[in-house]
Coordinates of C-alpha atoms in Angstrom, one line a residue:
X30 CA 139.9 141.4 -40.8
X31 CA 141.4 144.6 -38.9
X32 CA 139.0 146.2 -36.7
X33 CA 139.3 150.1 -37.5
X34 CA 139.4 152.7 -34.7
X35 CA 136.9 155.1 -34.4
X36 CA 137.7 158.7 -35.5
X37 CA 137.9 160.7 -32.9
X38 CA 138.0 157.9 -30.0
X39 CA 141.6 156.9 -29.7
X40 CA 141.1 155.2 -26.1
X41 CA 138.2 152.9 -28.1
X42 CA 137.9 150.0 -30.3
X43 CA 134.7 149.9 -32.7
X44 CA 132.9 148.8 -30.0
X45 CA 134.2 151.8 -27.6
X46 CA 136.0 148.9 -25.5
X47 CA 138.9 150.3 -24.2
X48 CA 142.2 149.4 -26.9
X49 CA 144.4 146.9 -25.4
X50 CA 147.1 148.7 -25.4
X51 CA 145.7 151.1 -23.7
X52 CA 145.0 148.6 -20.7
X53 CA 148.6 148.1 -20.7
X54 CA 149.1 152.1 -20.2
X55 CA 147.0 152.2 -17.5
X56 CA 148.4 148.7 -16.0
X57 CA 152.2 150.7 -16.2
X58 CA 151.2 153.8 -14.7
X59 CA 149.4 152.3 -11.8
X60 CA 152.0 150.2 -11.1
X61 CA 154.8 152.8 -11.3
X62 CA 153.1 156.2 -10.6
X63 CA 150.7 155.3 -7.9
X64 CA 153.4 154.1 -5.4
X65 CA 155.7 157.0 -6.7
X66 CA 153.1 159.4 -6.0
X67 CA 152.3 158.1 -2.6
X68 CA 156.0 158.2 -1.8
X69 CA 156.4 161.6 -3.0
X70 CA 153.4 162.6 -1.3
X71 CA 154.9 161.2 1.9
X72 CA 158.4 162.8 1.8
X73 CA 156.3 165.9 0.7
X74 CA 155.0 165.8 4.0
X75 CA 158.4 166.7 6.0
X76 CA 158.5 170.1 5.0
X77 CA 154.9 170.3 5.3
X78 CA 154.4 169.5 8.7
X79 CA 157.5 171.2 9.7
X80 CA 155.6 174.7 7.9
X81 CA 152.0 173.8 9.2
X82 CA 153.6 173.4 13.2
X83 CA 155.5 176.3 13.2
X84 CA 153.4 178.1 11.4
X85 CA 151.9 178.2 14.8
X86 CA 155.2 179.7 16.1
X87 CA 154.9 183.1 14.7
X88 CA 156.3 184.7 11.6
X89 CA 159.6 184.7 12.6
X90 CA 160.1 181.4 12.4
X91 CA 157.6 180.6 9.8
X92 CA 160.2 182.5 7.3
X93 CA 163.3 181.0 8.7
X94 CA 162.4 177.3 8.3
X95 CA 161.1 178.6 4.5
X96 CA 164.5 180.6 3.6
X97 CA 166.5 177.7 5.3
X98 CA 164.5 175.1 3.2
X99 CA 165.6 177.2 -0.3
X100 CA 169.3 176.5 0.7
X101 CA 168.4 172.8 1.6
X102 CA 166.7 172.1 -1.5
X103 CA 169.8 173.0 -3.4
X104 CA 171.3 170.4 -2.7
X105 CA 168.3 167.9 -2.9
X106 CA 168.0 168.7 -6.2
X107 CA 171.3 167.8 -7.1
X108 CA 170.7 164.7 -6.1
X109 CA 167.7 164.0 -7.0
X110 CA 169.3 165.5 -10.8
X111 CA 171.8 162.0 -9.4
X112 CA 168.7 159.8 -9.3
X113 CA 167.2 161.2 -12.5
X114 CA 170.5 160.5 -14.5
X115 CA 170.7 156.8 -12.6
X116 CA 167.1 156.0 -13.3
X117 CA 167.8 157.2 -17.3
X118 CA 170.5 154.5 -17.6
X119 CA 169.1 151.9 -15.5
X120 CA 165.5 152.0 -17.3
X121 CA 167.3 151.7 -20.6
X122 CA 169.7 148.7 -19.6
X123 CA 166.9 147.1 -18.3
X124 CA 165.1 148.0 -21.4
X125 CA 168.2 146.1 -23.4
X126 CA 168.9 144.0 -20.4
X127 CA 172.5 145.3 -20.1
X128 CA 173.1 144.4 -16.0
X129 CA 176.3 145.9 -16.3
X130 CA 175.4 149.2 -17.6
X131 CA 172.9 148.6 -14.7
X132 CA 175.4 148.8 -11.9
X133 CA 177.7 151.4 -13.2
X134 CA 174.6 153.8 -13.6
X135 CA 173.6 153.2 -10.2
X136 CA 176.8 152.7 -8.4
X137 CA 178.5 155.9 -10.6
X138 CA 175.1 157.9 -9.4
X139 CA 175.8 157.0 -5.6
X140 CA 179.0 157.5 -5.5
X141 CA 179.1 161.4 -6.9
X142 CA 175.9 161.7 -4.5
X143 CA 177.5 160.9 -1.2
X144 CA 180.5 163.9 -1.8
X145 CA 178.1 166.3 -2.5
X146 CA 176.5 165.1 0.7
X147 CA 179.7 165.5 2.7
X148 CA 180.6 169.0 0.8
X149 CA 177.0 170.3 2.2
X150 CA 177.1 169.1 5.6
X151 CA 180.4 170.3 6.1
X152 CA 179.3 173.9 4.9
X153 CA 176.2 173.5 7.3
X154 CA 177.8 172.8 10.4
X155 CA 181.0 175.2 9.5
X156 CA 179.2 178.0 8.3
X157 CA 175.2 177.8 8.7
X158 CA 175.0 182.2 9.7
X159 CA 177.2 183.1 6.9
X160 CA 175.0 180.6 4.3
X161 CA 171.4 182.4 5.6
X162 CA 172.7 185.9 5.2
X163 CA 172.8 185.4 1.8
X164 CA 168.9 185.1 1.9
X165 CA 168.2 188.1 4.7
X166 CA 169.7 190.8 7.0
X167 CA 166.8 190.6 9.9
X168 CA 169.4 189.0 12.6
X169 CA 166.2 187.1 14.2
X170 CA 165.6 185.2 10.9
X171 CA 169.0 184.4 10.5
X172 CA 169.9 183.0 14.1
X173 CA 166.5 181.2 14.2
X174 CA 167.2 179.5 10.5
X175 CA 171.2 179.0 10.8
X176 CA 170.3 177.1 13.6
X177 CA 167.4 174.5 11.8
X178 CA 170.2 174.2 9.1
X179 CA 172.6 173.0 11.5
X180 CA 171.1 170.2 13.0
X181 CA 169.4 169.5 9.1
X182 CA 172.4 168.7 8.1
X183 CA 172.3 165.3 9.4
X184 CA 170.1 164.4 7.5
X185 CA 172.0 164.8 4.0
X186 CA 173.4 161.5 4.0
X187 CA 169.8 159.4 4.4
X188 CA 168.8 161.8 1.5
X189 CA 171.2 160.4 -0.7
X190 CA 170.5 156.6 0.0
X191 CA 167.3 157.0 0.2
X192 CA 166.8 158.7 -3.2
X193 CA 169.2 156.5 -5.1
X194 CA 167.9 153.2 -4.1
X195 CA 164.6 154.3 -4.7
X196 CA 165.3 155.1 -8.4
X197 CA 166.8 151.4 -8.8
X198 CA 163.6 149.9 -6.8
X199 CA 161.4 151.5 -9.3
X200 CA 163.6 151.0 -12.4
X201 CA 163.3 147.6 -11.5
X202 CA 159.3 147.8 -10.9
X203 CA 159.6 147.5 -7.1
X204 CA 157.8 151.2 -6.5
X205 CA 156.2 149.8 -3.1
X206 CA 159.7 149.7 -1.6
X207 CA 160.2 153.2 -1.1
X208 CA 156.4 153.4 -0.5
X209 CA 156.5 151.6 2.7
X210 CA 160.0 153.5 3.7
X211 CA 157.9 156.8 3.3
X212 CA 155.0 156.1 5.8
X213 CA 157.4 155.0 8.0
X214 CA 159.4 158.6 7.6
X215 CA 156.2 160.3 7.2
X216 CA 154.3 159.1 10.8
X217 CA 157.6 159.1 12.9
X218 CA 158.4 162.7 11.5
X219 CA 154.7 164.0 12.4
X220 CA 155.0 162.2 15.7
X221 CA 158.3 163.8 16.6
X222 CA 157.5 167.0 15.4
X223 CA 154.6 167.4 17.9
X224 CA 156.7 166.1 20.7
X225 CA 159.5 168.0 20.4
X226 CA 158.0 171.3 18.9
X227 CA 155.8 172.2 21.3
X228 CA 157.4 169.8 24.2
X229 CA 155.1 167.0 24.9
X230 CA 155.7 163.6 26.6
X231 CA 158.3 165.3 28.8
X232 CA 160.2 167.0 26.2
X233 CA 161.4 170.6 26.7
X234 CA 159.5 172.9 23.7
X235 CA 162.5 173.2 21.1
X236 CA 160.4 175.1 18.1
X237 CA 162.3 175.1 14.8
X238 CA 165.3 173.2 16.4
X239 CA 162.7 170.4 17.5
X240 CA 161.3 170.2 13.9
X241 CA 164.9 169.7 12.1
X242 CA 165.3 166.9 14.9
X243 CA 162.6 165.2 14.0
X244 CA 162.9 165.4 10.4
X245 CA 166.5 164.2 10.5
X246 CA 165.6 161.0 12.7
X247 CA 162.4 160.7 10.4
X248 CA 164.9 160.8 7.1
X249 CA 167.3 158.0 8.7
X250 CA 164.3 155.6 9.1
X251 CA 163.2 156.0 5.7
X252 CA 166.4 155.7 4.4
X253 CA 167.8 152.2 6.2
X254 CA 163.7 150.7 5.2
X255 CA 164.1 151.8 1.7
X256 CA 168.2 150.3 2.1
X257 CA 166.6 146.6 3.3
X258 CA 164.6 146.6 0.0
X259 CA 167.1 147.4 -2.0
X260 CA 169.5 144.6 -0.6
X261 CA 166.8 142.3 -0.5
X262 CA 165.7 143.0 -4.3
X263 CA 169.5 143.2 -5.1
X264 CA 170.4 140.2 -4.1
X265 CA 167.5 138.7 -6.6
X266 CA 169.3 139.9 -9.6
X267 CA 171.6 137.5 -10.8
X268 CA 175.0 140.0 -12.0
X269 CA 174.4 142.3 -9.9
X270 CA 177.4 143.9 -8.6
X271 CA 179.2 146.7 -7.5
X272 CA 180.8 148.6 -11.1
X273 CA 181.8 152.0 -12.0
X274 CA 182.3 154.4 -15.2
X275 CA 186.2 154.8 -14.5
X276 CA 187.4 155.4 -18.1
X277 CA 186.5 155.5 -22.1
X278 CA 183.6 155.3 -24.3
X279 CA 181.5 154.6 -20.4
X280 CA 182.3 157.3 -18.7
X281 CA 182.2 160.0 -21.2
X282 CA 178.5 158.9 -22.1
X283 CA 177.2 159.1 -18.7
X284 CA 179.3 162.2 -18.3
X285 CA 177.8 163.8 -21.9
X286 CA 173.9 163.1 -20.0
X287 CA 174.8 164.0 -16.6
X288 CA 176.8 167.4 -17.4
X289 CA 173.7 169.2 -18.8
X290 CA 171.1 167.6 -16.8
X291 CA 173.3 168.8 -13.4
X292 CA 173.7 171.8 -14.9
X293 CA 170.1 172.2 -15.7
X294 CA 169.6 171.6 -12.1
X295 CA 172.2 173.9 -10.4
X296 CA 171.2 176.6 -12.7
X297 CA 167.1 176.0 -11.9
X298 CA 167.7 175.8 -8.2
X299 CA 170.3 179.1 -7.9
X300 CA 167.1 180.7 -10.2
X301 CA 164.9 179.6 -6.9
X302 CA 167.2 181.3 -4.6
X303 CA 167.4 184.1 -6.9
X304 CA 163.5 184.2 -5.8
X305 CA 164.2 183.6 -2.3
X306 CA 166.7 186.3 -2.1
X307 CA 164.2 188.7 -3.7
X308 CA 161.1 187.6 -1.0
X309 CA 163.4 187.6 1.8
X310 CA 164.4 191.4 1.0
X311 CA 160.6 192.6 0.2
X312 CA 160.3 192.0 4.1
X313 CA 159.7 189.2 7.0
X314 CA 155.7 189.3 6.0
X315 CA 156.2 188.7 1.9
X316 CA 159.1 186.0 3.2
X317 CA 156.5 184.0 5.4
X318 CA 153.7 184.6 3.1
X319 CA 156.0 183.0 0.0
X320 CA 156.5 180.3 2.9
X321 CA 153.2 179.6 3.6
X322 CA 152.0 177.9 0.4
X323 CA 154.9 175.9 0.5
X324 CA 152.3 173.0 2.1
X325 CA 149.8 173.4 -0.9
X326 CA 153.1 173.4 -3.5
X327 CA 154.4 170.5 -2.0
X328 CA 151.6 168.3 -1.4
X329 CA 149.9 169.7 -5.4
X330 CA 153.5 168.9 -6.7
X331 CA 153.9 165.6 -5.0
X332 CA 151.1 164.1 -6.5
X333 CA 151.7 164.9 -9.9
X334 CA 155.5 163.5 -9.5
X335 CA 154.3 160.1 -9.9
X336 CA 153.3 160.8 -13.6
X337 CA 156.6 162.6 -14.1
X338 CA 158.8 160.0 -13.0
X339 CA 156.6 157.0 -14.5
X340 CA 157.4 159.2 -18.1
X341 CA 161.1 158.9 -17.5
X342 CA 160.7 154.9 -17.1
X343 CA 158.0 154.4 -19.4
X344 CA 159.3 156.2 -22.5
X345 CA 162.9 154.9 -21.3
X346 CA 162.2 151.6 -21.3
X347 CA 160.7 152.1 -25.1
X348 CA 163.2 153.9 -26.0
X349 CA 165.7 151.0 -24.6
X350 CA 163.6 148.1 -26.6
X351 CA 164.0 150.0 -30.1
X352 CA 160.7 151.3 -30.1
X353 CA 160.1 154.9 -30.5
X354 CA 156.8 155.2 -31.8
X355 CA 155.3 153.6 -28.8
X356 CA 157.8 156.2 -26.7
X357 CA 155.9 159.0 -28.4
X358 CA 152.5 157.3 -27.8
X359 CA 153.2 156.7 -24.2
X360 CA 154.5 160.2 -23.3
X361 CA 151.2 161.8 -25.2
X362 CA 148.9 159.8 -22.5
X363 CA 151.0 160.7 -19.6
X364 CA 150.5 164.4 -20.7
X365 CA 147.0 164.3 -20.9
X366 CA 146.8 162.7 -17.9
X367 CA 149.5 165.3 -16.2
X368 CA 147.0 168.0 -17.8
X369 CA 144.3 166.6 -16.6
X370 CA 145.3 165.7 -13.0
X371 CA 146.6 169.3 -12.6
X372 CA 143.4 171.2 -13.6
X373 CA 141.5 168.8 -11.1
X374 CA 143.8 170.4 -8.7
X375 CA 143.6 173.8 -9.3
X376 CA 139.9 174.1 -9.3
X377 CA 140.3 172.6 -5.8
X378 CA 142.9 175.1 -4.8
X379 CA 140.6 178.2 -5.7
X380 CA 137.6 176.7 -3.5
X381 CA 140.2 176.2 -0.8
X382 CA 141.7 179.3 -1.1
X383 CA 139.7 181.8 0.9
X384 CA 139.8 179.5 3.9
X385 CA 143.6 178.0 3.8
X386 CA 145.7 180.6 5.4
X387 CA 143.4 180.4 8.7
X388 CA 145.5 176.6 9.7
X389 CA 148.0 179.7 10.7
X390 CA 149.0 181.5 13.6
X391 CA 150.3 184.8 11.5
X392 CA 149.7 188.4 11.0
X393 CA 146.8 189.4 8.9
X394 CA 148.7 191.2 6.4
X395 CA 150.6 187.8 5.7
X396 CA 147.3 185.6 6.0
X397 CA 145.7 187.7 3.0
X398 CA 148.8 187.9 1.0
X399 CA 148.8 183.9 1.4
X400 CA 145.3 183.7 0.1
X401 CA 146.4 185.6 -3.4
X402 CA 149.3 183.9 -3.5
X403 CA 147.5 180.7 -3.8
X404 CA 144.9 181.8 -6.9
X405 CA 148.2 182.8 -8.8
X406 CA 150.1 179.5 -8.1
X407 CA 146.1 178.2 -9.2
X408 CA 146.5 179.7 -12.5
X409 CA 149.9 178.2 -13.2
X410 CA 149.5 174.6 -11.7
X411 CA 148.7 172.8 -15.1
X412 CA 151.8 174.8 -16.7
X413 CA 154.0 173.8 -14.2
X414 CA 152.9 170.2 -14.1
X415 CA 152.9 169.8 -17.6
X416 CA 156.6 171.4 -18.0
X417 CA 157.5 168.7 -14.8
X418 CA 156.6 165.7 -17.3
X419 CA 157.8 166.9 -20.6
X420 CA 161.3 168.5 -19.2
X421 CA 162.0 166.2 -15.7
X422 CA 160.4 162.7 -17.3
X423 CA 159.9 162.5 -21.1
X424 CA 162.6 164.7 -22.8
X425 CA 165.6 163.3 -20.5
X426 CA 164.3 159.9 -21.4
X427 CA 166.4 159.8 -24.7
X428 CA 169.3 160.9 -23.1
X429 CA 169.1 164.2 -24.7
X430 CA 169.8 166.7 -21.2
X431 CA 171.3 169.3 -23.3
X432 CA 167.9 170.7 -24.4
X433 CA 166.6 170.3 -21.0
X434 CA 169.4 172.4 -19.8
X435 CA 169.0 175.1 -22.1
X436 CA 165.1 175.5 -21.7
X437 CA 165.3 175.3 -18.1
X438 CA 168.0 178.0 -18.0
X439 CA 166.2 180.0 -20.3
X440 CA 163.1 180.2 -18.2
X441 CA 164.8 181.0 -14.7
X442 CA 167.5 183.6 -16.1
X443 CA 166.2 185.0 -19.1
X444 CA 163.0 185.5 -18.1
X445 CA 162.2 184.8 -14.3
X446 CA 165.3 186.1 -12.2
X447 CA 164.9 189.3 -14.0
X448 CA 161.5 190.2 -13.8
X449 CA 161.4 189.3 -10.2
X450 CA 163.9 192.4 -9.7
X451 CA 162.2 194.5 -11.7
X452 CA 158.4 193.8 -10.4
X453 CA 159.7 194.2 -6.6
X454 CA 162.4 196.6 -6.6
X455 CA 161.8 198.8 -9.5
X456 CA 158.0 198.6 -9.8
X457 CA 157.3 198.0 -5.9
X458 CA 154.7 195.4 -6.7
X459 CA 153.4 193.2 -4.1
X460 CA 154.6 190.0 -3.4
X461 CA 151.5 187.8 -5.2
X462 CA 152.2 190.1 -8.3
X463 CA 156.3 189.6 -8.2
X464 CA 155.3 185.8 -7.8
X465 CA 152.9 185.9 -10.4
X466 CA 155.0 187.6 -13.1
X467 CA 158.2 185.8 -12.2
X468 CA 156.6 182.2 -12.7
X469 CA 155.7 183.6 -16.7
X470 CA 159.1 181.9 -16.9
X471 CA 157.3 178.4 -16.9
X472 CA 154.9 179.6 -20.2
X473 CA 158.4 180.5 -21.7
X474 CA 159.3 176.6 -21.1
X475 CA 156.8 175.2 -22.0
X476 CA 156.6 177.2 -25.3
X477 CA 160.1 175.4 -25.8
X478 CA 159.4 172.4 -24.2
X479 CA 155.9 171.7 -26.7
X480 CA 158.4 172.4 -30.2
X481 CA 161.5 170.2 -28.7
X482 CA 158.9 167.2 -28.3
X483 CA 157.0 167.6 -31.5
X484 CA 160.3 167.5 -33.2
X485 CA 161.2 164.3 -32.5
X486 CA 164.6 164.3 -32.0
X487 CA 165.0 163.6 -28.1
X488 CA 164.0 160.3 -28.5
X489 CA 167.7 158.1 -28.7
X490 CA 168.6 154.7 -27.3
X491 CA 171.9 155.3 -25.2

């Protein structure tokens, strides 16, 4: 006879063992999210150490690397919005065990990546004062961050390969991969860093120029580690070969998915500028203020990403096999464990608070604007996590981009880019308010977000 479940105690049998399928969850999620996480949290860590060292460098240059790092992460986003669409159709295919569909996701994916990373690095080294004008008019802040961009922009390339292998590797439950290639990145970019910021071991002091140095090298190791598993996994997987979307029924799927979810992303990162734009015209001190809980965003962020990107798979995978009950089921757990990870956080990021912005070398005016800036991005850490797994894993899972698209562009232009004019430039308001009020936009998505999901009708096998 059928055991019943308890009311009330989904995770528990009658006997308040945990459910079997519940084990397998949790089995999943380690092995997917926990190496994800770790990775994330690594290639968190090259913007973070850049920040933390050169926060030591004044405010000057605290703001440029920050402002330069909004342009930057327009293009990373685009190809991480590459990797997302990639890891969609490979975790279904595997799902149906389709290897063709296999390699034209990935090799499609990698393909569009690498000219957007030639497009950018040409703009970088052509252009790099004209690009950071955009974000300011203090000539300092421009010269000191058209010149981090520069040399960045040898780093666009390792980006891509890295990024895109890594979404096969974990598709194809090979998450330690990337792992390893990120503690590789992570202690040679630290290492460098202090050498050739502050000019140790016989190296002149470069600064900000020293920290894009070292972040490019780091980024090239990473990337040619994370290449050698991919070959090496690769060449495990019988049909395996190199295939593209070129015409038909093919191409105008993936193109259907991408469109939107590219979109979504271009639309989401100009919001961000939008924002940067706004901070770097409020002054240098609300710029390097904004810049200076980039560490804590990066590093909170970073380990929730595991959790995001595990939904995408997970659910995909269901979705894939014909099974979308058990796609509902899974993305449920994964947001109460999102929701429940992220308020862990915040609590510990309100206890840190008052004693954070001392790591700096900065005025005080920009140490205590740091310190409120942190409560506020407190408050809305389990918002933006949650919207991270419903909109970047679970939603996109089914294919259905369109309705991330629309929610995401929603948020950032119909609610966020707009109030962030009004609260500084019409109101005055200081810069943890305008960063505050802006970031209501993520309530807005979520509000969307919650009825999209309930409905039911993201969930499609491609």
């Amino acid at each position: 006879m059928e055991k019943k479940r308890m009311p009330g105690f989904p995770l528990f049998d009658g006997k308040f063992r945990m459910t079997e399928d519940r084990r397998e969850f949790f089995r999943d999620l380690r092995t997917l999210a926990l190496p994800v996480t770790l990775q994330c949290l690594l290639q968190s860590s090259f913007s973070v150490v850049d920040q933390v060292m050169t926060g030591q460098l004044g405010s000057v240059s605290v703001a440029a690397v920050g402002l330069s790092g909004k342009f930057i992460s327009l293009f990373s986003v685009m190809v991480q919005a590459l990797a997302a669409m990639a890891s969609i159709v490979i975790a279904q295919a595997v799902g149906k065990g389709d290897k063709k569909e296999e390699c034209r996701g990935f090799f499609t994916s990698l393909l569009f990546s690498l000219i957007l990373a030639a497009g950018f690095s040409a703009l970088c080294l052509a252009a790099p004062h004209t690009v950071m004008q955009v974000y300011s008019q203090d000539t300092q802040m421009v010269d000191t961050a058209a010149a981090y961009l520069r040399i960045y922009a040898a780093g666009f390339f390792p980006f891509v390969l890295y990024n895109l292998c890594a979404a096969w590797l974990r598709c194809r439950s090979a998450a330690m991969f990337p792992l390893y290639a990120g503690i590789c990145s992570a202690l040679l970019n630290t290492a460098l860093n202090y050498v050739l910021i502050f000019g140790k071991a016989g190296f002149p002091a470069m600064g900000v120029e020293g920290a894009a140095i070292a972040s490019v090298i780091a980024q090239w190791a990473g990337a040619l580690v994370v290449a050698a598993g991919f070959f090496f996994r690769a060449r495990k997987e019988s049909g395996f070969a190199f295939a593209l979307y070129r015409r038909g029924a093919g191409l105008k799927k993936y193109l259907v998915i991408f469109v939107p979810m590219f979109a979504c992303k271009l639309f989401w990162i100009l919001g961000e500028n939008a924002y940067a734009f706004v901070y770097g015209h409020m002054g240098t001190d609300a710029a390097a203020a904004m810049t200076l809980i980039n560490p804590v965003v990066s590093l909170t962020i970073g380990a929730m990403t595991g959790i995001s990107q595990a939904a995408g798979i997970l659910t995909g995978r269901c979705l894939g096999a014909g099974d979308p009950e058990k796609a509902k089921t899974v993305s449920r757990r994964l947001l109460a464990t999102g929701l429940a990870g992220s308020v862990f956080f915040s609590g510990v990021l309100v206890l840190c608070a008052p004693f954070y912005p001392g790591i700096f070398r900065a005025g005080a005016e920009v140490l205590a604007q740091t310190g409120y800036i942190l409560y506020a991005y407190a408050v809305l850490l389990p918002v933006k996590v949650l919207n991270m797994i419903l909109c970047e894993g679970i939603l996109r899972s089914g294919g259905k981009t369109k309705y991330v698209m629309w929610i995401y562009t929603a948020g950032a232009w119909g609610v966020g880019v707009p109030l962030a004019f009004l609260s500084a430039f019409a109101f005055g308001l200081p810069v943890y308010w305008v960063y505050f009020i802006l970031s209501q936009e993520e309530t807005v998505r979520l509000v969307f977000s919650l009825v999209v999901f309930r409905r039911g009708n993201w969930m499609q096998r491609l």
